[in-house]
XYZ file of C-alpha atoms in Angstrom:
552
model
C -7.098 -25.679 -7.821
C -10.385 -24.321 -6.494
C -11.072 -20.746 -7.602
C -11.684 -19.586 -4.090
C -8.015 -20.649 -3.436
C -6.709 -18.650 -6.332
C -8.865 -15.577 -5.315
C -7.349 -15.487 -1.852
C -3.994 -16.367 -3.123
C -3.976 -13.215 -5.157
C -4.451 -11.284 -1.966
C -1.393 -12.971 -0.376
C 0.515 -12.041 -3.591
C -0.466 -8.293 -3.052
C 0.654 -8.365 0.433
C 4.133 -9.593 -0.514
C 4.382 -7.186 -3.410
C 3.375 -4.242 -1.343
C 5.773 -5.098 1.457
C 8.724 -4.589 -0.803
C 7.308 -1.839 -2.910
C 8.049 1.100 -0.779
C 11.691 1.384 -2.058
C 11.472 5.312 -2.055
C 11.229 5.132 1.855
C 14.753 3.698 1.969
C 16.207 6.976 0.552
C 16.968 8.517 3.934
C 18.911 5.400 4.920
C 21.617 5.930 2.167
C 21.089 9.586 1.129
C 23.995 10.728 3.402
C 26.368 8.301 2.031
C 25.242 9.181 -1.431
C 25.889 12.785 -0.795
C 29.350 12.248 0.650
C 30.497 9.672 -1.876
C 29.382 11.699 -4.860
C 30.225 15.109 -3.344
C 26.685 16.439 -3.754
C 25.443 19.575 -2.255
C 22.333 19.407 -0.036
C 20.275 21.056 -2.750
C 21.412 18.490 -5.297
C 20.453 15.690 -2.794
C 17.031 17.059 -2.073
C 16.557 17.224 -5.942
C 17.216 13.549 -6.043
C 14.475 13.049 -3.574
C 12.109 15.176 -5.680
C 13.135 13.070 -8.667
C 11.895 9.932 -6.961
C 8.534 11.728 -6.426
C 8.463 13.155 -9.927
C 8.308 9.526 -11.181
C 4.517 9.636 -10.157
C 4.014 12.199 -12.761
C 4.163 9.392 -15.293
C 2.335 6.785 -13.229
C -0.612 7.044 -15.742
C 1.723 5.041 -18.196
C 1.175 1.968 -15.893
C -2.685 2.362 -16.125
C -2.555 2.466 -19.945
C -0.264 -0.674 -19.952
C -2.662 -2.440 -17.763
C -5.581 -1.868 -20.184
C -3.679 -3.655 -22.909
C -1.146 -6.052 -21.363
C -1.591 -9.025 -18.846
C -1.209 -8.121 -15.257
C 1.916 -10.352 -14.797
C 3.665 -8.506 -17.632
C 2.780 -5.006 -16.207
C 4.223 -6.268 -12.961
C 7.455 -7.369 -14.465
C 7.903 -4.243 -16.560
C 7.558 -2.127 -13.332
C 9.915 -4.001 -11.375
C 12.471 -3.963 -14.293
C 12.398 -0.142 -14.268
C 13.408 -0.304 -10.624
C 16.146 -2.757 -11.390
C 17.634 -0.222 -13.864
C 16.920 2.965 -11.726
C 18.368 1.627 -8.404
C 20.850 -0.787 -10.030
C 22.814 1.810 -11.830
C 23.018 3.833 -8.766
C 24.316 0.820 -6.792
C 27.035 0.224 -9.589
C 27.856 3.961 -9.153
C 28.496 3.657 -5.430
C 30.759 0.594 -5.673
C 32.795 2.156 -8.499
C 31.635 -0.067 -11.398
C 30.188 2.910 -13.158
C 32.019 6.205 -13.165
C 31.741 9.806 -14.555
C 27.968 9.654 -14.549
C 26.614 13.151 -14.893
C 24.155 14.455 -12.242
C 21.388 14.757 -14.856
C 21.620 10.916 -15.489
C 21.545 10.237 -11.741
C 18.324 12.427 -11.556
C 16.755 10.515 -14.285
C 17.635 7.088 -12.702
C 15.937 8.299 -9.552
C 12.890 9.312 -11.397
C 12.848 5.919 -13.199
C 13.051 4.252 -9.822
C 10.243 6.253 -8.431
C 8.031 5.550 -11.369
C 8.534 1.719 -10.995
C 6.464 1.894 -7.763
C 3.501 3.096 -9.653
C 3.387 -0.108 -11.872
C 3.261 -2.427 -8.916
C 0.698 -0.239 -7.157
C -1.446 -0.217 -10.335
C -1.423 -3.985 -10.521
C -2.324 -4.404 -6.905
C -5.119 -1.842 -6.975
C -6.858 -3.477 -10.055
C -6.458 -6.934 -8.780
C -7.877 -5.872 -5.496
C -10.891 -4.136 -7.000
C -11.711 -6.907 -9.431
C -11.140 -9.902 -7.284
C -12.881 -8.371 -4.163
C -15.786 -6.110 -5.495
C -17.529 -5.827 -2.240
C -14.344 -5.352 -0.172
C -12.117 -3.618 -2.700
C -11.483 -0.606 -0.573
C -10.796 -2.640 2.326
C -8.242 -4.934 0.536
C -6.506 -1.860 -1.065
C -6.035 -0.400 2.429
C -5.090 -3.591 4.040
C -2.480 -4.699 1.454
C -1.287 -1.039 0.998
C -0.520 -0.892 4.635
C 2.251 -3.360 4.026
C 3.975 -0.817 1.737
C 4.340 1.399 4.828
C 6.378 -1.548 6.355
C 8.874 -1.674 3.463
C 11.666 0.339 5.097
C 11.490 -1.880 8.178
C 11.675 -5.038 6.133
C 14.677 -3.679 4.130
C 16.379 -2.442 7.381
C 15.927 -6.006 8.956
C 17.705 -7.565 5.971
C 20.507 -4.959 5.923
C 20.970 -5.448 9.741
C 21.800 -8.949 9.088
C 24.223 -8.480 6.241
C 25.980 -5.269 7.367
C 25.207 -4.529 11.022
C 27.738 -1.688 11.467
C 29.421 -0.291 8.314
C 27.548 2.799 7.092
C 29.030 2.736 3.596
C 28.207 -1.060 3.072
C 24.783 -0.515 4.475
C 24.000 2.382 1.932
C 25.117 0.054 -0.858
C 23.008 -2.785 0.551
C 19.974 -0.584 0.515
C 20.430 0.318 -3.102
C 21.232 -3.231 -4.161
C 18.202 -4.597 -2.380
C 15.899 -1.892 -3.692
C 17.003 -2.888 -7.242
C 16.738 -6.701 -7.188
C 14.146 -7.630 -4.300
C 11.014 -6.046 -6.042
C 12.020 -7.938 -9.307
C 12.551 -11.307 -7.468
C 9.292 -11.029 -5.594
C 7.398 -9.994 -8.811
C 8.663 -12.922 -10.767
C 7.620 -15.287 -7.936
C 4.100 -13.764 -7.645
C 3.482 -12.946 -11.277
C 1.534 -16.361 -11.795
C -0.680 -15.531 -8.847
C -1.657 -11.961 -9.809
C -4.592 -12.835 -12.070
C -8.178 -11.706 -12.217
C -10.757 -14.028 -10.823
C -14.295 -13.175 -12.021
C -16.740 -12.803 -9.245
C -20.369 -13.268 -10.474
C -22.113 -12.824 -7.093
C -20.468 -12.069 -3.910
C -20.859 -12.646 -0.109
C -18.242 -11.295 2.255
C -15.952 -13.849 3.748
C -16.160 -12.339 7.299
C -14.005 -14.954 9.015
C -11.242 -14.798 6.532
C -11.043 -10.932 6.730
C -10.984 -10.944 10.499
C -8.164 -13.545 10.344
C -6.017 -11.576 7.972
C -6.611 -8.381 10.008
C -5.358 -10.251 13.114
C -2.208 -11.376 11.257
C -1.607 -7.870 9.925
C -1.951 -6.314 13.298
C 0.527 -8.809 14.698
C 2.988 -8.058 11.936
C 2.772 -4.324 12.655
C 3.150 -4.920 16.387
C 6.202 -7.006 15.830
C 7.649 -4.352 13.581
C 6.950 -1.551 16.105
C 8.504 -3.425 19.003
C 11.662 -4.100 16.778
C 11.777 -0.339 15.822
C 11.760 1.005 19.357
C 14.292 -1.530 20.432
C 12.216 -3.542 22.958
C 13.127 -6.710 21.310
C 16.771 -5.902 20.540
C 18.077 -7.600 23.622
C 15.827 -10.566 23.048
C 16.211 -11.153 19.253
C 19.166 -11.137 17.215
C 18.953 -9.352 13.718
C 18.696 -12.734 12.011
C 15.962 -13.904 14.418
C 14.171 -10.595 13.844
C 14.289 -10.993 10.081
C 13.086 -14.573 10.219
C 10.322 -13.514 12.489
C 9.186 -10.854 9.920
C 9.419 -13.207 7.035
C 7.248 -15.754 8.819
C 4.475 -13.121 9.589
C 4.614 -11.988 5.856
C 3.921 -15.581 4.885
C 1.366 -16.127 7.523
C -1.647 -15.023 5.268
C -0.890 -18.081 3.131
C -2.873 -19.958 5.805
C -6.121 -18.258 4.530
C -6.289 -19.595 0.973
C -4.898 -22.870 2.124
C -7.701 -23.170 4.736
C -10.411 -22.009 2.427
C -9.279 -24.314 -0.455
C -9.092 -27.211 1.898
C -12.413 -26.609 3.361
C -13.889 -26.266 -0.083
C -12.527 -29.615 -1.195
C -13.709 -31.305 1.960
C -17.255 -29.951 1.515
C -17.203 -30.876 -2.139
C -16.161 -34.519 -1.566
C -18.737 -34.749 1.267
C -21.568 -33.522 -0.943
C -20.398 -35.770 -3.779
C -20.525 -38.673 -1.310
C -24.031 -37.917 -0.219
C -25.096 -37.539 -3.886
C -23.704 -41.012 -4.656
C -25.266 -42.585 -1.567
C -28.675 -41.109 -2.656
C -28.169 -42.659 -6.142
C -27.301 -45.975 -4.559
C -30.466 -45.831 -2.439
C -32.533 -45.129 -5.458
C -30.785 -48.003 -7.262
C -31.541 -50.363 -4.431
C -35.259 -49.355 -4.366
C -35.648 -49.961 -8.033
C -33.806 -53.272 -7.908
C -36.049 -54.428 -5.147
C -38.847 -53.570 -7.536
C -37.425 -55.896 -10.068
C -35.943 -53.034 -12.302
C -32.341 -53.560 -13.317
C -30.365 -50.376 -13.274
C -26.643 -49.780 -13.735
C -25.305 -47.450 -11.014
C -22.758 -46.168 -13.263
C -25.409 -45.079 -15.723
C -27.077 -43.162 -13.041
C -24.017 -41.273 -11.966
C -23.153 -40.572 -15.633
C -26.591 -39.021 -16.187
C -25.761 -35.598 -14.749
C -22.087 -35.449 -13.330
C -21.554 -31.898 -14.425
C -24.709 -30.714 -12.928
C -23.967 -32.400 -9.702
C -20.585 -30.838 -9.488
C -21.964 -27.335 -10.279
C -24.651 -27.591 -7.526
C -21.910 -28.771 -4.970
C -19.462 -26.019 -6.073
C -21.950 -23.145 -6.133
C -23.375 -23.876 -2.717
C -19.874 -24.250 -1.138
C -18.335 -21.144 -2.836
C -21.192 -18.896 -1.838
C -20.447 -19.601 1.713
C -16.968 -17.917 1.321
C -17.243 -15.289 -1.368
C -19.935 -16.147 -3.867
C -19.836 -18.001 -7.117
C -16.347 -17.594 -8.476
C -14.858 -18.244 -11.866
C -11.296 -17.818 -12.882
C -10.571 -15.440 -15.928
C -8.327 -17.209 -18.328
C -8.945 -14.992 -21.351
C -7.657 -11.623 -19.833
C -11.102 -10.163 -19.693
C -11.028 -7.873 -16.661
C -14.698 -6.882 -16.715
C -16.623 -7.464 -13.437
C -20.242 -8.462 -13.167
C -22.527 -6.179 -11.234
C -22.888 -6.571 -7.421
C -25.486 -5.476 -5.048
C -23.043 -2.789 -3.736
C -23.781 0.787 -4.692
C -20.965 3.247 -3.983
C -22.229 6.652 -2.797
C -20.703 9.680 -4.431
C -21.247 13.380 -4.230
C -21.097 13.744 -8.127
C -19.728 11.703 -11.023
C -17.329 14.052 -12.889
C -14.245 13.915 -15.149
C -11.012 15.807 -14.597
C -11.970 19.013 -16.434
C -14.858 19.668 -14.254
C -13.226 18.572 -11.161
C -10.571 21.179 -11.680
C -13.353 23.870 -11.533
C -14.681 22.571 -8.133
C -13.792 24.190 -4.793
C -13.886 20.842 -3.074
C -10.999 19.607 -5.242
C -8.686 22.625 -4.449
C -9.527 22.323 -0.691
C -8.762 18.632 -0.993
C -5.507 19.331 -2.922
C -4.014 21.681 -0.428
C -5.139 19.534 2.493
C -3.089 16.646 0.997
C -0.227 19.076 0.011
C 0.036 20.401 3.658
C -0.540 16.893 5.116
C 0.824 13.785 3.345
C 3.198 15.581 1.041
C 4.799 17.514 3.907
C 5.302 14.262 5.673
C 6.899 12.688 2.728
C 9.348 15.542 2.517
C 10.058 15.042 6.288
C 10.756 11.398 5.806
C 13.024 12.152 2.886
C 14.997 14.344 5.028
C 15.278 11.951 7.962
C 18.882 11.069 7.035
C 19.946 14.567 7.524
C 17.687 15.104 10.486
C 19.192 12.091 12.194
C 22.706 13.159 11.314
C 22.083 16.677 12.681
C 20.947 15.080 16.066
C 23.812 12.514 16.151
C 21.382 9.569 15.625
C 21.189 6.553 13.270
C 19.161 7.186 10.165
C 18.138 3.514 9.931
C 16.464 3.530 13.318
C 14.412 6.560 12.532
C 13.564 5.125 9.058
C 12.481 1.925 10.589
C 10.324 3.769 13.248
C 8.488 5.792 10.594
C 7.985 2.767 8.478
C 6.473 0.770 11.293
C 4.104 3.476 12.490
C 3.227 4.288 8.887
C 2.081 0.668 8.547
C -0.409 1.022 11.382
C -1.508 4.383 10.086
C -2.453 2.891 6.708
C -4.125 -0.062 8.408
C -6.346 1.855 10.934
C -8.833 3.296 8.414
C -9.316 -0.236 6.947
C -10.099 -1.674 10.294
C -12.555 1.224 11.001
C -14.215 0.859 7.671
C -14.613 -2.886 7.954
C -16.486 -2.745 11.118
C -18.429 0.444 10.700
C -19.615 -0.380 7.238
C -21.315 -3.608 8.629
C -23.495 -1.253 10.615
C -24.473 0.567 7.449
C -22.979 3.863 8.715
C -20.822 5.913 6.226
C -17.620 7.381 7.709
C -17.180 11.157 7.223
C -13.734 10.992 5.706
C -13.150 14.679 5.785
C -13.745 14.663 9.530
C -11.360 11.701 9.775
C -8.808 13.746 7.921
C -9.320 16.791 10.250
C -8.577 14.481 13.223
C -5.339 13.348 11.711
C -4.001 16.741 10.362
C -3.995 18.470 13.830
C -1.674 16.000 15.562
C 0.655 16.051 12.466
C 0.981 19.834 12.791
C 1.553 19.529 16.662
C 4.291 16.897 15.875
C 6.231 19.225 13.856
C 6.349 21.819 16.644
C 7.268 19.157 19.072
C 10.321 18.550 16.927
C 11.492 21.976 18.247
C 11.775 20.716 21.896
C 15.350 20.878 22.909
C 15.766 17.411 24.283
C 19.213 15.956 24.449
C 17.824 12.453 24.578
C 15.911 13.295 21.301
C 12.828 11.667 22.688
C 10.625 14.000 20.949
C 12.280 13.271 17.640
C 11.144 9.631 17.897
C 7.679 10.514 19.279
C 7.005 13.071 16.522
C 8.340 10.814 13.834
C 5.886 8.075 15.073
C 2.917 10.473 15.119
C 3.680 11.869 11.549
C 4.044 8.195 10.424
C 0.667 7.038 11.774
C -1.357 10.154 10.650
C 0.087 10.576 7.083
C -0.172 6.780 6.533
C -3.887 6.970 7.580
C -4.602 9.918 5.286
C -2.900 8.037 2.356
C -5.379 5.258 2.812
C -8.428 7.482 3.309
C -7.603 9.487 0.178
C -8.558 6.571 -2.103
C -12.111 6.486 -0.788
C -12.309 10.190 -0.507
C -11.544 10.801 -4.072
C -14.080 8.325 -5.142
C -16.796 9.852 -2.901
C -16.058 13.504 -3.916
C -15.711 12.906 -7.650
C -17.026 9.523 -8.539
C -15.795 6.064 -9.636
C -15.722 6.207 -13.520
C -12.861 8.625 -13.756
C -11.142 7.549 -10.427
C -7.806 6.672 -12.120
C -7.254 9.972 -13.784
C -8.835 12.150 -10.939
C -6.620 10.531 -8.200
C -3.359 10.804 -10.373
C -4.211 14.655 -10.822
C -4.587 14.910 -6.978
C -1.222 13.249 -6.263
C 0.479 15.658 -8.706
C 1.058 17.837 -5.520
C 3.543 15.281 -4.229
C 6.254 16.055 -6.666
C 5.338 19.786 -6.511
C 5.525 19.847 -2.736
C 8.602 17.573 -2.762
C 10.411 20.144 -4.961
C 9.185 23.274 -3.031
C 9.325 22.206 0.580
C 12.474 20.014 -0.029
C 14.334 22.863 -1.703
C 13.572 25.374 1.168
C 14.611 22.775 3.755
C 17.921 22.309 1.736
C 18.502 26.017 1.600
C 18.221 26.419 5.351
C 20.238 23.402 6.134
C 23.053 24.517 3.815
C 22.998 28.009 5.294
C 23.346 26.745 8.889
C 25.957 24.167 7.981
C 29.747 24.282 8.065
C 32.254 24.372 5.188
C 31.811 20.704 4.341
C 28.147 21.102 3.982
C 27.116 19.323 7.265
C 24.880 20.834 9.948
C 24.651 19.690 13.618
C 22.267 20.622 16.213
C 18.718 21.975 16.597
C 19.363 25.021 14.466
C 19.510 22.883 11.226
C 15.780 22.417 10.984
C 14.250 24.798 13.391
C 12.983 27.228 10.849
C 11.910 24.349 8.578
C 9.952 22.505 11.284
C 8.212 25.816 12.269
C 7.179 26.376 8.639
C 5.921 22.903 8.156
C 3.934 22.944 11.413
C 2.126 26.161 10.452
C 1.283 24.951 6.946
C -0.071 21.678 8.511
C -2.364 23.650 10.801
C -3.554 25.665 7.701
C -4.295 22.308 6.114
C -6.251 21.321 9.156
C -8.408 24.517 8.689
C -8.933 23.783 5.100
C -9.965 20.267 5.916
C -12.524 21.591 8.411
C -13.953 23.720 5.473
C -14.154 20.585 3.353
C -15.871 18.817 6.237
C -18.500 21.570 6.505
C -19.170 21.400 2.701
C -19.789 17.720 2.692
C -21.426 17.141 6.050
C -24.926 17.022 4.521
C -23.761 14.284 2.197
C -22.398 12.042 4.872
C -25.201 12.726 7.294
C -27.744 11.639 4.613
C -26.087 8.150 4.435
C -26.583 7.281 8.112
C -28.940 4.355 8.567
């Protein structure tokens, strides 16, 4: 197979892997049933949500494994952790496992949360190494599909169990345990490093996949807000989503076919030239065997043909069969404020501004999503519809920075990512206060969920580039993992406070209904988010000279 085909096939594999890797976003869909069936308190339930986030504390293990093991093995190991973590919880719900202590359930949730890091690590490394010029774009683009995971799982559950809440909760856990493993096994042969010696952006291919991705998100959003519910059955909706997920396969197939056609055409021209030379010499009375002429330099002929064809798509490409993940240098120079390690980074004011911006933005949003099950229950609404809505809009949020970066970078203009974050934090804070609107149709609940999904998803994507620009590329893996430590910290703190308020306002059975359940919580979260917006403004002011100096 042509290497160009394998390179872009790895991108398709990343899309499929990320689309089923957001298993933690399914928690709200089965959390209420888990609470009732296992007689948990609201605080215990929130601690399980924290456990899933706490799995990220050990995400560095996947990075170490990727340094010593083949990518396919890292992928299988990570999905196997999810099989155990979610699988045993599923057996617990169906009664096959009994008398499991709460501590063991907590550990299983943490194990399941950690499995996500392994698949992410594989996708990030393959994206950076296979697309050195467009690594950030590919990470953002493929990562956006992770924001779509809850929608995909919901579509499948809608087909299997359209009505029973108990059976739906079990289905979510079963799918979360087996689907990542199945997809990982299928895609393991495709997740390989293709060594890129010199590169040229494949503009047409990226535009095409961006169009497919936008179409996928639009289809998901329409299904989430119910505009297609009267037109498409759950089965038709699931088939439509699967078709769109497989649509990126057209890109490597097209590139591979085009490569083969051009290669054959060039070989034909080369043979015709040889024939012409042969005829000329025969007319001069010189006998020459055409087969000898062709055999004189077949390898050189092929190399010339392949090199010229490949460079048109993405440069000269060679497949890495020996596991060597090193990349040759490219013409791209990543601009950074400073190149520092974690010890120095922890002494920088920019880091702590960034840390609390992320804590009061993305982490708060994650806690909100973890509580969607109870929020929906308190408003008398379906948790699945809200989970699907947040997933769909989160998908677009993750995708938007990639689209902006793709087109802006081609004008040699460097985006001020702190300014981008400010523009996203402000509406997030406003959305939390919109949740206080006393609307019996819960319109503001859906609008606010969509806003929080878009903005938090976008900041998640921006954070990858922002960490690189603030603190450099050499220690990115460690530096970014230190930053996201605020996720389990915030999950524990904010989730616990929300659980206490919910429990205090609830009835004897531990259930809470009405606006009162989360009024204080939303007020606090909105205030903290506006504080984060102010901190983001300070970070923007401190880095403005750096970004201004990079304008063309």
